[in-house]
Short mmCIF file of C-alpha atoms in Angstrom, two decimals:
data_model
loop_
_atom_site.label_atom_id
_atom_site.label_comp_id
_atom_site.label_asym_id
_atom_site.label_seq_id
_atom_site.Cartn_x
_atom_site.Cartn_y
_atom_site.Cartn_z
CA MET U 1 0.00 0.00 0.00
CA PRO U 2 1.41 3.44 -0.86
CA ASP U 3 2.53 5.46 2.16
CA SER U 4 0.11 8.23 1.20
CA LEU U 5 -2.78 5.81 1.87
CA ASN U 6 -1.32 4.35 5.06
CA ALA U 7 -2.57 5.99 8.25
CA SER U 8 0.60 5.06 10.12
CA ALA U 9 2.65 7.11 7.64
CA GLN U 10 0.68 10.30 8.35
CA PRO U 11 1.62 12.88 11.00
CA ASP U 12 -0.18 12.50 14.35
CA MET U 13 -2.05 15.80 13.96
CA ALA U 14 -3.64 14.49 10.75
CA MET U 15 -4.95 11.29 12.34
CA PRO U 16 -8.68 12.20 12.31
CA ASP U 17 -8.36 13.56 8.76
CA THR U 18 -6.75 10.29 7.70
CA ALA U 19 -9.65 8.31 9.14
CA VAL U 20 -12.16 10.50 7.30
CA ILE U 21 -10.28 10.06 4.02
CA ARG U 22 -10.15 6.28 4.45
CA VAL U 23 -13.87 6.14 5.28
CA ASP U 24 -14.58 8.25 2.18
CA GLN U 25 -12.53 5.81 0.08
CA LEU U 26 -14.44 2.85 1.53
CA HIS U 27 -17.73 4.61 0.88
CA ALA U 28 -16.78 5.25 -2.75
CA LEU U 29 -15.66 1.65 -3.30
CA ALA U 30 -18.82 0.29 -1.66
CA GLY U 31 -20.89 2.64 -3.81
CA LEU U 32 -19.28 1.30 -6.95
CA LEU U 33 -19.75 -2.31 -5.90
CA SER U 34 -23.43 -1.66 -5.17
CA LEU U 35 -24.14 -0.75 -8.80
CA GLU U 36 -25.69 -3.68 -10.68
CA GLU U 37 -23.34 -3.38 -13.66
CA VAL U 38 -20.26 -3.25 -11.44
CA ALA U 39 -21.52 -6.14 -9.30
CA GLU U 40 -21.91 -8.26 -12.44
CA GLN U 41 -18.36 -7.45 -13.49
CA PHE U 42 -17.10 -8.13 -9.97
CA SER U 43 -18.69 -11.58 -9.97
CA ALA U 44 -16.85 -12.36 -13.20
CA LEU U 45 -13.46 -11.57 -11.62
CA SER U 46 -11.16 -14.32 -10.50
CA THR U 47 -11.22 -15.27 -6.85
CA VAL U 48 -7.76 -13.72 -6.43
CA ALA U 49 -9.00 -10.40 -7.82
CA GLN U 50 -12.09 -10.47 -5.59
CA VAL U 51 -9.96 -11.24 -2.53
CA SER U 52 -7.67 -8.33 -3.45
CA ILE U 53 -10.60 -5.92 -3.55
CA PHE U 54 -11.84 -7.11 -0.18
CA GLY U 55 -8.25 -6.72 1.03
CA LEU U 56 -8.60 -3.01 0.26
CA PHE U 57 -11.57 -2.88 2.63
CA GLU U 58 -9.63 -4.77 5.29
CA ASP U 59 -6.57 -2.50 5.02
CA ALA U 60 -8.62 0.69 5.06
CA LEU U 61 -10.68 -0.43 8.05
CA ALA U 62 -7.51 -1.41 9.91
CA ASP U 63 -6.13 2.09 9.25
CA VAL U 64 -9.34 3.73 10.50
CA ARG U 65 -9.36 1.51 13.60
CA ALA U 66 -5.73 2.41 14.36
CA VAL U 67 -6.45 6.13 13.99
CA LEU U 68 -9.51 5.93 16.22
CA ALA U 69 -7.60 3.95 18.85
CA ARG U 70 -4.71 6.47 18.84
CA THR U 71 -7.14 9.38 19.00
CA ALA U 72 -8.99 7.81 21.93
CA ALA U 73 -5.71 7.05 23.71
CA SER U 74 -4.51 10.63 23.31
CA GLY U 75 -7.76 11.96 24.77
CA GLU U 76 -8.78 14.01 21.74
#
């Protein structure tokens, strides 16, 4: 994953912004996958490709969770 998309590579003061960006990315990806035409194309992908796309969700959610945990720990 590029450092620009990795929450751990961002400065601490940008942690909440990073979480918002990652949630926005997840929302956009989920929006695409909810379209009938895209869902049909997704189902035609290989299992490896489908797993890779779900890996994007997993990575982004892990980043958001880490940011929220750090924010809660710092008392913000």
